[in-house]
Short mmCIF file of C-alpha atoms in Angstrom, two decimals:
data_model
loop_
_atom_site.label_atom_id
_atom_site.label_comp_id
_atom_site.label_asym_id
_atom_site.label_seq_id
_atom_site.Cartn_x
_atom_site.Cartn_y
_atom_site.Cartn_z
CA MET A 1 0.00 0.00 0.00
CA PHE A 2 2.72 2.50 0.87
CA GLY A 3 5.13 3.27 -1.94
CA SER A 4 3.60 0.57 -4.15
CA MET A 5 4.21 0.69 -7.93
CA HIS A 6 1.08 1.84 -9.75
CA PRO A 7 0.49 3.86 -12.96
CA ASP A 8 -0.25 7.52 -12.34
CA SER A 9 -3.93 8.37 -12.09
CA ASP A 10 -6.13 11.28 -11.04
CA THR A 11 -7.09 9.64 -7.69
CA ARG A 12 -3.61 8.64 -6.48
CA PRO A 13 -2.56 12.01 -4.97
CA VAL A 14 -5.64 12.14 -2.74
CA ARG A 15 -5.42 8.49 -1.77
CA ASP A 16 -1.74 8.63 -0.89
CA THR A 17 -2.19 11.72 1.26
CA LEU A 18 -5.15 10.24 3.09
CA VAL A 19 -3.32 6.99 3.72
CA ALA A 20 -0.35 8.87 5.14
CA LEU A 21 -2.55 10.95 7.40
CA PHE A 22 -4.32 7.83 8.61
CA ALA A 23 -0.96 6.29 9.46
CA VAL A 24 -0.10 9.31 11.58
CA LEU A 25 -3.35 9.10 13.46
CA VAL A 26 -3.22 5.38 14.12
CA ILE A 27 0.45 5.10 15.01
CA ALA A 28 1.21 8.40 16.69
CA LEU A 29 -1.82 9.13 18.81
CA PRO A 30 -1.13 6.49 21.51
CA ALA A 31 2.24 8.12 22.13
CA PHE A 32 0.40 11.23 23.20
CA GLY A 33 -2.23 9.41 25.27
CA GLN A 34 -5.07 10.61 23.17
CA PHE A 35 -7.12 7.43 23.43
CA PRO A 36 -9.99 7.80 25.85
CA PRO A 37 -9.46 6.41 29.37
CA GLY A 38 -10.96 3.07 30.37
CA LYS A 39 -14.05 2.74 32.48
CA HIS A 40 -13.56 3.64 36.15
CA GLN A 41 -14.09 0.88 38.69
CA ASP A 42 -16.74 1.56 41.25
CA PHE A 43 -15.45 1.15 44.78
CA LEU A 44 -17.09 -0.11 47.90
CA LYS A 45 -16.92 1.77 51.15
CA PRO A 46 -16.41 0.10 54.50
CA GLY A 47 -19.77 -0.60 56.09
CA ASP A 48 -21.62 -1.02 52.83
CA GLU A 49 -24.20 -3.77 52.87
CA GLU A 50 -22.30 -5.47 50.11
CA SER A 51 -19.79 -6.50 52.77
CA ASP A 52 -22.26 -8.94 54.33
CA GLU A 53 -23.18 -10.37 50.98
CA LEU A 54 -19.61 -10.97 49.96
CA VAL A 55 -18.69 -13.30 52.82
CA GLN A 56 -21.05 -15.43 54.88
CA ALA A 57 -19.58 -16.66 58.17
CA GLU A 58 -20.69 -19.58 60.34
CA LEU A 59 -19.37 -21.27 63.48
CA LEU A 60 -19.65 -25.04 63.22
CA ALA A 61 -18.86 -27.96 65.51
CA ASP A 62 -18.08 -31.57 64.65
CA HIS A 63 -20.16 -32.92 67.55
CA ASP A 64 -23.58 -32.02 68.88
CA ALA A 65 -22.52 -32.02 72.53
CA ILE A 66 -19.37 -32.14 74.61
CA ALA A 67 -18.37 -34.41 77.51
CA PRO A 68 -15.67 -34.01 80.19
CA GLY A 69 -12.24 -34.90 78.81
CA GLN A 70 -13.50 -34.90 75.24
CA GLU A 71 -11.66 -33.37 72.31
CA MET A 72 -13.65 -31.81 69.55
CA ARG A 73 -13.26 -29.35 66.72
CA LEU A 74 -14.98 -26.07 66.04
CA ALA A 75 -14.68 -24.50 62.61
CA VAL A 76 -15.17 -21.01 61.27
CA ALA A 77 -16.62 -21.47 57.78
CA LEU A 78 -16.41 -18.57 55.33
CA THR A 79 -18.41 -18.78 52.12
CA ILE A 80 -17.05 -16.19 49.72
CA GLU A 81 -18.71 -14.54 46.75
CA LYS A 82 -17.43 -15.71 43.36
CA ASP A 83 -14.10 -14.18 42.29
CA TRP A 84 -13.53 -12.57 45.71
CA GLY A 85 -10.93 -13.83 48.16
CA VAL A 86 -9.99 -13.51 51.81
CA TYR A 87 -6.45 -13.79 53.08
CA TYR A 88 -4.19 -16.45 54.56
CA ARG A 89 -2.26 -15.82 57.81
CA ASN A 90 0.50 -14.54 55.55
CA ALA A 91 -1.43 -12.25 53.25
CA GLY A 92 1.53 -11.83 50.90
CA SER A 93 2.37 -8.59 49.09
CA THR A 94 -0.88 -6.82 49.98
CA GLY A 95 -4.08 -7.47 51.89
CA LEU A 96 -4.65 -8.35 55.54
CA PRO A 97 -4.64 -11.75 57.26
CA THR A 98 -7.95 -13.12 58.46
CA GLU A 99 -8.06 -12.79 62.25
CA PHE A 100 -9.86 -14.60 65.03
CA GLU A 101 -10.66 -13.72 68.63
CA ILE A 102 -11.88 -16.86 70.35
CA THR A 103 -13.45 -17.19 73.79
CA ALA A 104 -14.46 -20.33 75.60
CA PRO A 105 -16.00 -20.85 79.03
CA ASP A 106 -13.98 -22.09 81.99
CA GLY A 107 -13.02 -25.72 81.73
CA PHE A 108 -12.27 -25.63 78.00
CA ALA A 109 -8.87 -25.25 76.38
CA ILE A 110 -8.65 -23.80 72.88
CA GLY A 111 -5.79 -24.86 70.63
CA GLU A 112 -4.14 -22.92 67.80
CA VAL A 113 -6.20 -22.26 64.71
CA ARG A 114 -5.38 -24.69 61.92
CA TRP A 115 -5.12 -22.98 58.52
CA PRO A 116 -5.68 -24.85 55.27
CA ALA A 117 -3.11 -24.19 52.57
CA PRO A 118 -4.12 -21.14 50.50
CA GLU A 119 -3.89 -20.48 46.79
CA ARG A 120 -1.71 -17.94 45.00
CA LYS A 121 -3.04 -14.70 43.55
CA ILE A 122 -0.61 -13.06 41.18
CA MET A 123 -1.12 -9.40 40.34
CA PRO A 124 0.54 -6.92 37.96
CA GLY A 125 3.71 -5.45 39.39
CA ASP A 126 5.07 -8.90 40.40
CA MET A 127 2.85 -8.98 43.46
CA LEU A 128 1.80 -12.23 45.06
CA ASP A 129 -0.93 -12.70 47.65
CA TYR A 130 -2.12 -15.84 49.42
CA ILE A 131 -5.87 -16.17 49.52
CA TYR A 132 -8.88 -18.40 49.90
CA LYS A 133 -11.76 -18.43 47.49
CA LYS A 134 -15.25 -19.95 47.44
CA ARG A 135 -15.39 -21.63 50.85
CA VAL A 136 -12.81 -22.19 53.56
CA LEU A 137 -12.90 -23.74 57.02
CA PHE A 138 -10.52 -22.74 59.79
CA ILE A 139 -10.29 -25.51 62.40
CA ILE A 140 -10.24 -24.69 66.13
CA PRO A 141 -9.35 -27.62 68.41
CA VAL A 142 -11.14 -27.72 71.77
CA LYS A 143 -10.57 -29.91 74.80
CA ALA A 144 -12.88 -30.16 77.75
CA ALA A 145 -11.31 -30.57 81.18
CA ALA A 146 -11.58 -34.06 82.61
CA ASP A 147 -13.19 -32.72 85.76
CA LEU A 148 -15.76 -30.61 83.94
CA GLU A 149 -19.19 -30.77 85.53
CA PRO A 150 -21.44 -32.61 83.08
CA GLU A 151 -24.28 -30.14 83.18
CA GLY A 152 -25.60 -27.08 81.45
CA GLU A 153 -24.18 -25.66 78.28
CA ALA A 154 -20.93 -24.30 76.92
CA THR A 155 -20.97 -21.22 74.70
CA PHE A 156 -18.07 -20.49 72.40
CA THR A 157 -17.62 -17.18 70.60
CA VAL A 158 -15.42 -16.25 67.69
CA ASP A 159 -15.02 -12.71 66.39
CA VAL A 160 -13.64 -13.12 62.91
CA SER A 161 -12.47 -10.24 60.72
CA TRP A 162 -11.35 -10.39 57.11
CA LEU A 163 -10.45 -8.31 54.13
CA ALA A 164 -12.27 -9.46 51.00
CA CYS A 165 -10.76 -8.33 47.71
CA LYS A 166 -11.44 -8.71 44.05
CA GLN A 167 -10.47 -5.52 42.25
CA ALA A 168 -11.80 -3.45 45.13
CA CYS A 169 -11.33 -4.45 48.74
CA ILE A 170 -13.74 -4.32 51.62
CA MET A 171 -13.29 -5.05 55.29
CA GLY A 172 -15.75 -7.40 56.92
CA GLY A 173 -16.32 -9.39 60.06
CA ALA A 174 -18.75 -11.38 62.11
CA ASP A 175 -19.37 -12.12 65.76
CA LEU A 176 -20.16 -15.83 65.88
CA GLU A 177 -21.51 -17.87 68.73
CA LEU A 178 -22.19 -21.55 69.25
CA THR A 179 -23.70 -23.23 72.30
CA LEU A 180 -23.38 -26.96 73.01
CA PRO A 181 -24.84 -29.04 75.82
CA VAL A 182 -22.36 -30.52 78.27
CA VAL A 183 -23.19 -34.18 78.76
CA GLY A 184 -21.96 -36.91 81.10
CA ARG A 185 -18.51 -38.50 80.81
CA PHE A 186 -19.81 -41.79 79.52
CA GLU A 187 -22.29 -40.36 77.07
CA GLN A 188 -21.21 -40.37 73.45
CA PRO A 189 -21.85 -37.03 71.79
CA GLY A 190 -23.13 -37.61 68.32
CA ARG A 191 -21.59 -36.32 65.16
CA ALA A 192 -22.95 -32.98 64.04
CA LYS A 193 -24.06 -32.24 60.50
CA ALA A 194 -20.78 -30.46 59.84
CA HIS A 195 -18.64 -33.38 61.00
CA GLU A 196 -17.80 -34.68 57.55
CA GLU A 197 -16.78 -31.27 56.18
CA ILE A 198 -14.72 -30.49 59.27
CA ALA A 199 -13.01 -33.88 59.20
CA LYS A 200 -12.21 -33.58 55.50
CA THR A 201 -10.73 -30.10 55.98
CA ASP A 202 -8.75 -31.20 59.01
CA ALA A 203 -7.28 -34.07 57.04
CA SER A 204 -5.98 -31.59 54.47
CA ILE A 205 -4.34 -29.29 57.00
CA PRO A 206 -0.56 -29.16 56.36
CA LYS A 207 1.39 -31.62 58.53
CA PRO A 208 5.02 -31.71 59.64
CA ALA A 209 7.08 -33.24 56.87
CA GLU A 210 8.22 -36.18 59.03
CA LYS A 211 4.62 -37.33 59.46
CA LEU A 212 4.01 -37.53 55.71
CA ASN A 213 6.71 -40.03 54.84
CA ILE A 214 7.98 -37.80 52.05
CA ASP A 215 11.67 -37.31 51.34
CA ILE A 216 12.17 -33.51 51.63
CA GLU A 217 15.65 -32.02 51.71
CA THR A 218 16.54 -28.40 52.42
CA SER A 219 19.97 -26.96 51.84
CA TRP A 220 21.68 -23.65 51.17
CA GLU A 221 23.62 -22.51 48.14
CA GLN A 222 25.00 -19.15 49.21
CA THR A 223 21.82 -17.23 50.15
CA THR A 224 19.47 -19.40 48.11
CA LEU A 225 17.34 -21.92 49.95
CA ARG A 226 16.96 -25.17 48.02
CA VAL A 227 14.01 -27.42 48.74
CA GLN A 228 14.08 -30.74 46.96
CA VAL A 229 11.38 -33.39 47.12
CA LYS A 230 11.98 -36.83 45.69
CA ASP A 231 9.61 -37.75 42.86
CA ALA A 232 7.74 -34.42 42.96
CA ASP A 233 6.13 -33.15 39.76
CA GLU A 234 5.28 -29.73 41.13
CA LEU A 235 6.20 -27.72 44.23
CA THR A 236 4.73 -24.53 45.69
CA PHE A 237 5.94 -22.81 48.85
CA PHE A 238 3.70 -20.64 51.04
CA PRO A 239 5.97 -18.84 53.51
CA ASP A 240 4.91 -18.11 57.06
CA PRO A 241 4.65 -14.44 58.06
CA ALA A 242 8.15 -13.14 58.78
CA LYS A 243 9.66 -9.83 59.68
CA ARG A 244 13.32 -10.53 59.16
CA TRP A 245 13.49 -12.24 55.82
CA ARG A 246 11.76 -12.30 52.47
CA ILE A 247 11.95 -14.35 49.32
CA GLY A 248 13.35 -12.75 46.19
CA ASN A 249 11.00 -12.65 43.19
CA PRO A 250 8.44 -14.91 44.88
CA VAL A 251 6.10 -15.07 41.88
CA GLU A 252 8.77 -16.99 39.99
CA THR A 253 10.77 -18.69 42.73
CA THR A 254 8.10 -20.18 45.01
CA HIS A 255 6.50 -22.36 42.36
CA VAL A 256 8.11 -24.87 40.06
CA LYS A 257 7.10 -27.72 37.79
CA GLY A 258 9.60 -30.23 39.02
CA ASP A 259 11.25 -31.44 42.20
CA LEU A 260 13.49 -28.53 43.18
CA LEU A 261 12.65 -25.05 44.48
CA GLU A 262 15.43 -22.48 44.62
CA MET A 263 14.40 -19.41 46.58
CA PRO A 264 16.73 -16.44 47.19
CA ILE A 265 16.33 -15.42 50.84
CA LEU A 266 16.88 -11.71 51.10
CA ASP A 267 17.49 -9.44 54.02
CA LYS A 268 20.68 -8.23 55.57
CA ARG A 269 19.17 -8.82 58.97
CA VAL A 270 18.10 -12.45 58.77
CA ASP A 271 17.35 -13.61 62.31
CA ARG A 272 19.55 -16.66 62.52
CA SER A 273 17.88 -17.89 65.68
CA LYS A 274 14.69 -18.67 63.82
CA PRO A 275 14.11 -21.06 60.94
CA ILE A 276 12.55 -20.14 57.66
CA SER A 277 9.22 -21.91 57.69
CA GLY A 278 6.14 -22.38 55.65
CA VAL A 279 3.90 -24.83 53.88
CA LEU A 280 5.03 -26.84 50.90
CA ARG A 281 2.42 -28.09 48.44
CA ILE A 282 3.74 -31.26 46.84
CA VAL A 283 2.27 -32.83 43.73
CA ARG A 284 3.35 -36.37 42.90
CA GLY A 285 1.26 -37.85 40.12
CA LYS A 286 -2.34 -37.50 41.20
CA ARG A 287 -1.48 -37.11 44.87
CA ILE A 288 -1.28 -33.71 46.58
CA ASP A 289 0.23 -33.29 50.04
CA PHE A 290 0.82 -30.25 52.21
CA ALA A 291 3.90 -30.34 54.40
CA VAL A 292 5.03 -27.88 57.05
CA ILE A 293 8.74 -27.34 56.53
CA GLU A 294 11.45 -25.49 58.35
CA ALA A 295 14.89 -24.59 57.13
CA ASN A 296 17.57 -23.86 59.66
CA THR A 297 19.17 -20.53 58.81
CA ALA A 298 22.42 -21.51 60.48
CA GLY A 299 23.34 -23.01 57.15
CA ARG A 300 22.90 -19.68 55.36
CA PRO A 301 26.27 -17.99 54.94
CA GLU A 302 26.80 -14.50 56.27
CA VAL A 303 26.76 -12.70 52.97
CA GLU A 304 26.36 -8.96 52.69
CA LEU A 305 23.62 -8.37 50.11
CA MET B 1 -3.96 22.73 -0.17
CA LYS B 2 -2.09 22.10 -3.38
CA MET B 3 -2.02 18.40 -4.18
CA ILE B 4 1.31 16.83 -4.92
CA ALA B 5 0.78 15.56 -8.44
CA ASN B 6 3.93 13.69 -9.47
CA ARG B 7 4.88 10.20 -8.30
CA ARG B 8 8.26 11.13 -6.86
CA GLY B 9 6.76 13.95 -4.90
CA ARG B 10 4.07 11.70 -3.46
CA ARG B 11 6.62 9.12 -2.36
CA ILE B 12 8.70 11.77 -0.62
CA VAL B 13 5.69 13.07 1.28
CA THR B 14 4.57 9.57 2.21
CA GLY B 15 8.05 8.73 3.41
CA ILE B 16 8.31 11.85 5.55
CA VAL B 17 4.91 11.28 7.08
CA MET B 18 5.69 7.62 7.80
CA THR B 19 8.99 8.59 9.42
CA LEU B 20 7.32 11.17 11.62
CA ALA B 21 4.60 8.73 12.58
CA LEU B 22 7.06 6.01 13.51
CA ALA B 23 9.24 8.48 15.41
CA ALA B 24 6.22 9.61 17.41
CA PHE B 25 5.37 6.01 18.25
CA TRP B 26 8.83 5.20 19.48
CA MET B 27 9.35 8.48 21.30
CA PRO B 28 9.53 7.88 25.07
CA GLN B 29 6.23 8.77 26.62
CA ALA B 30 6.31 11.78 28.92
CA THR B 31 5.50 9.75 32.02
CA ALA B 32 7.79 8.98 34.91
CA GLN B 33 11.18 10.04 33.55
CA LEU B 34 13.32 8.20 36.06
CA SER B 35 16.77 9.64 35.64
CA SER B 36 18.47 6.27 35.65
CA SER B 37 17.56 2.63 35.31
CA ALA B 38 18.24 1.26 38.83
CA ASP B 39 16.09 -1.75 39.56
CA ARG B 40 14.71 -0.98 43.00
CA ALA B 41 15.10 1.57 45.78
CA GLU B 42 16.77 0.02 48.82
CA LEU B 43 16.41 1.03 52.45
CA GLY B 44 19.50 2.93 53.50
CA GLY B 45 20.53 3.46 49.90
CA LYS B 46 20.39 6.46 47.61
CA VAL B 47 17.14 7.01 45.77
CA LYS B 48 17.14 7.80 42.07
CA ASP B 49 15.63 11.04 40.92
CA PHE B 50 12.24 11.09 39.23
CA THR B 51 9.81 13.59 37.69
CA LEU B 52 6.04 13.26 37.65
CA LYS B 53 3.16 15.61 36.90
CA ASP B 54 0.49 16.38 39.44
CA THR B 55 -3.26 16.70 38.87
CA ASP B 56 -2.79 20.34 37.84
CA GLY B 57 -0.25 19.33 35.23
CA LYS B 58 2.68 20.79 37.18
CA GLU B 59 5.91 18.80 37.17
CA HIS B 60 7.57 17.73 40.42
CA LYS B 61 11.15 16.53 40.48
CA LEU B 62 12.36 14.82 43.63
CA SER B 63 15.78 16.47 43.56
CA ASP B 64 14.20 19.93 43.33
CA TYR B 65 13.10 19.35 46.91
CA THR B 66 16.02 17.44 48.34
CA LYS B 67 18.63 19.86 47.00
CA LYS B 68 16.85 22.55 48.98
CA GLY B 69 17.35 20.48 52.11
CA LYS B 70 13.83 19.07 52.23
CA ILE B 71 12.87 15.65 53.52
CA VAL B 72 10.31 14.10 51.18
CA VAL B 73 7.45 11.84 52.26
CA LEU B 74 5.92 9.73 49.48
CA GLU B 75 2.42 8.36 49.97
CA TRP B 76 1.09 5.83 47.50
CA PHE B 77 -2.50 6.79 46.81
CA ASN B 78 -5.70 5.42 45.26
CA PRO B 79 -8.92 7.29 45.99
CA GLY B 80 -10.92 4.10 45.45
CA CYS B 81 -9.18 2.10 48.16
CA PRO B 82 -11.03 1.87 51.49
CA PHE B 83 -7.77 2.18 53.44
CA VAL B 84 -7.00 5.46 51.67
CA VAL B 85 -10.57 6.58 52.22
CA ARG B 86 -10.23 5.83 55.92
CA HIS B 87 -7.02 7.84 56.30
CA HIS B 88 -8.37 10.80 54.36
CA ALA B 89 -12.14 10.93 54.64
CA ASN B 90 -12.98 9.06 57.86
CA ALA B 91 -9.89 9.95 59.87
CA THR B 92 -7.36 12.56 58.80
CA THR B 93 -4.20 10.63 59.53
CA MET B 94 -2.32 11.76 56.45
CA MET B 95 -3.21 15.44 56.63
CA ASP B 96 -2.63 15.55 60.39
CA THR B 97 0.84 14.09 59.94
CA PHE B 98 1.55 16.39 57.02
CA LYS B 99 0.55 19.45 59.01
CA ALA B 100 2.62 18.42 62.00
CA PHE B 101 5.78 18.44 59.90
CA LYS B 102 5.20 20.81 56.99
CA ASP B 103 6.98 23.68 58.72
CA LYS B 104 9.97 21.48 59.50
CA ASP B 105 11.43 21.18 56.00
CA VAL B 106 9.26 18.19 55.14
CA VAL B 107 7.53 17.94 51.77
CA TRP B 108 4.70 15.46 51.18
CA LEU B 109 3.86 14.01 47.77
CA ALA B 110 1.07 11.52 47.04
CA ILE B 111 1.59 9.25 44.04
CA ASN B 112 -1.04 7.28 42.12
CA SER B 113 0.55 4.46 40.11
CA GLY B 114 -2.77 3.02 38.90
CA ALA B 115 -2.94 2.17 35.23
CA PRO B 116 -5.65 3.41 32.86
CA GLY B 117 -8.88 1.54 33.36
CA LYS B 118 -7.96 0.46 36.88
CA GLN B 119 -9.56 1.50 40.14
CA GLY B 120 -8.78 5.04 41.20
CA HIS B 121 -7.13 6.07 37.94
CA GLY B 122 -7.55 9.42 36.27
CA VAL B 123 -6.47 13.01 36.70
CA GLU B 124 -10.05 14.24 37.09
CA LEU B 125 -10.96 11.74 39.79
CA ASN B 126 -7.78 12.35 41.78
CA ALA B 127 -8.15 16.13 41.47
CA ARG B 128 -11.73 15.89 42.71
CA LYS B 129 -10.76 13.74 45.71
CA LYS B 130 -7.89 16.10 46.51
CA LYS B 131 -10.42 18.89 46.75
CA ASP B 132 -13.13 16.85 48.52
CA TRP B 133 -10.71 15.59 51.16
CA GLY B 134 -8.86 18.85 51.61
CA ILE B 135 -5.49 17.39 50.64
CA GLU B 136 -2.98 20.20 50.69
CA TYR B 137 -0.13 18.42 48.92
CA PRO B 138 0.24 17.37 45.31
CA ILE B 139 -1.06 14.08 43.94
CA LEU B 140 1.33 12.90 41.25
CA ILE B 141 0.20 10.69 38.39
CA ASP B 142 2.40 7.69 37.59
CA GLU B 143 0.13 5.70 35.31
CA SER B 144 2.97 3.77 33.72
CA GLY B 145 3.81 2.52 37.22
CA GLU B 146 7.50 3.12 36.65
CA VAL B 147 8.10 5.09 39.84
CA GLY B 148 5.87 2.80 41.90
CA LYS B 149 7.75 -0.28 40.74
CA TYR B 150 11.11 1.38 41.34
CA PHE B 151 10.13 1.97 44.96
CA GLY B 152 8.46 -1.42 45.24
CA ALA B 153 5.16 0.22 46.20
CA ARG B 154 2.69 -2.61 46.81
CA THR B 155 -0.24 -1.12 48.66
CA THR B 156 -2.23 2.06 49.01
CA PRO B 157 -1.16 3.55 51.24
CA HIS B 158 2.55 2.63 51.18
CA MET B 159 4.82 5.24 52.74
CA TYR B 160 8.43 6.19 52.02
CA ILE B 161 10.66 8.86 53.53
CA VAL B 162 13.60 10.22 51.54
CA SER B 163 16.13 12.31 53.42
CA ALA B 164 17.59 15.55 52.11
CA ASP B 165 20.66 13.63 50.89
CA ASN B 166 18.43 11.28 48.87
CA THR B 167 18.69 8.35 51.28
CA LEU B 168 15.65 6.13 51.80
CA VAL B 169 15.21 6.17 55.59
CA TYR B 170 11.77 4.62 55.99
CA MET B 171 9.43 2.40 54.03
CA GLY B 172 6.22 0.74 55.11
CA ALA B 173 2.89 1.44 56.73
CA ILE B 174 1.57 4.78 57.96
CA ASP B 175 0.81 3.16 61.33
CA ASP B 176 0.29 -0.11 63.17
CA ASP B 177 -3.50 -0.07 62.92
CA PRO B 178 -4.50 -1.73 59.64
CA ARG B 179 -8.03 -2.41 60.80
CA GLY B 180 -8.54 1.05 62.26
CA ASN B 181 -9.76 -0.33 65.55
CA LYS B 182 -7.01 0.57 67.99
CA ALA B 183 -7.68 3.12 70.69
CA GLU B 184 -4.07 4.26 70.36
CA SER B 185 -1.91 3.54 67.39
CA THR B 186 1.73 4.14 66.57
CA ASN B 187 2.26 6.49 63.63
CA TYR B 188 5.41 5.06 62.06
CA VAL B 189 5.88 7.97 59.68
CA ALA B 190 5.60 10.58 62.41
CA ASP B 191 8.02 8.64 64.59
CA ALA B 192 10.48 8.23 61.71
CA LEU B 193 10.33 11.93 60.84
CA THR B 194 10.79 12.94 64.49
CA ALA B 195 13.82 10.70 64.86
CA HIS B 196 15.36 11.75 61.58
CA LEU B 197 14.86 15.46 62.24
CA ALA B 198 16.57 14.99 65.60
CA GLY B 199 19.54 13.38 63.90
CA LYS B 200 18.76 9.95 65.32
CA ASP B 201 18.40 6.58 63.61
CA VAL B 202 14.84 5.60 62.77
CA GLU B 203 13.93 2.86 65.23
CA GLU B 204 11.73 0.93 62.82
CA PRO B 205 12.93 1.84 59.33
CA GLU B 206 10.82 -0.86 57.68
CA THR B 207 7.33 -2.06 58.52
CA ARG B 208 4.82 -4.14 56.59
CA PRO B 209 2.55 -1.85 54.61
CA TYR B 210 -1.17 -2.53 54.53
CA GLY B 211 -3.85 -1.58 52.07
CA CYS B 212 -5.24 -2.40 48.65
CA SER B 213 -2.82 -3.51 45.97
CA VAL B 214 -1.35 -0.80 43.74
CA LYS B 215 -3.27 -1.15 40.47
CA TYR B 216 -0.38 -1.55 38.05
CA GLY B 217 -1.15 -2.26 34.43
CA SER B 218 1.44 -4.98 34.03
#
């Protein structure tokens, strides 16, 4: 079209000039930002009713009663609107961890919240968050004292707060309460409706590597942490929250198709008294396991970054 | 306009127009204009100079402030983010901190690194929120995200303090109250400025920022 060989004609001067002008408009205008801006995103304000619709929270139990000396599990279940997510205990580059304030009556001991492994959310700017989508259960272990009086009821409360994000973000929370009858020592509390879901989630909670019978090796090559898992097809690392170290280029380095992760551990002030820890998702064939791993930083050389 | 009738003349004109068009395409866009290509600002290290335009179209160059002995606070900003809304519309954390230090050789610049089409983008929107919220410092537009990525800005807000000798002395959150529910919170930026102005080391030079993600385009 441009500079092509054609016999002279009366229409060619006009056509050539118009073509050239068109080229200027198409090619040059973007350089000057003349294209109209995209549509603005609406944003949600804290306290909007949409917050309640985005995340539904429930407090569940795996048994319908509790007896002295019994162990049971509570669970905070969050059902999340499609395409929205709430955050893991390490939120990642942005966001806020989901938080729990748990109270139990006298005679009951509450264990640490058990967090399922999250999923990765990669965003422009090489940012990586760790989130949950659709539905997630957080398991709360409970033990009743052996000398608990088998009478009355026990009321448990959980104040849960979250940040739900899609493009916009909105804070949310719920004050949850669950009351269970306290029955005699030799009575057998029945399984509650939520037992199966709680048991299935609890089974998927990451476990210490030694309990999984998987060959996991950690080692250091200068300031790079190497995590190798025999026979793994895919590895993903979800680091625990940490103040004194961070992983270089986590979008690329914390996920690999293969059996070896190599993660640069950055920070001039690595606290050598504490290990680098997190959850390792291990895919071997059709099997997926979640292992809690720790890497002793004593093996990391003192290298000025 | 006199038409160019002969073939040679038409080819010359077409060639010139094509050259100009291609040159315009490849010409660097007048966006961030970082003065060098360092990968990332580092705490304790020297910060590279940059120039950005504010919502009134006025250019602001970092070194124009630091060479006058000013300390510069950078606040990553997105008027659509509820954390930014809280610190500007519900509370006045940012303006209160700005006012406390503005007469002490401290300059405050907000920067929006959101890309076109993303939440909070646009000169008109940012200018309107500046007025609505009574923000007395410039909001700079960094829609290419170049300056944001250089600083590693992840959230809105994400705060940085650059000393008068271009050293990055603080990076992180505005305070320790991400959920806005503390009766008393620690204002990290105010503490860092107070320490630095007194010639002392900043006790917590790096904290985890909180907020919405910066809406980069890529």
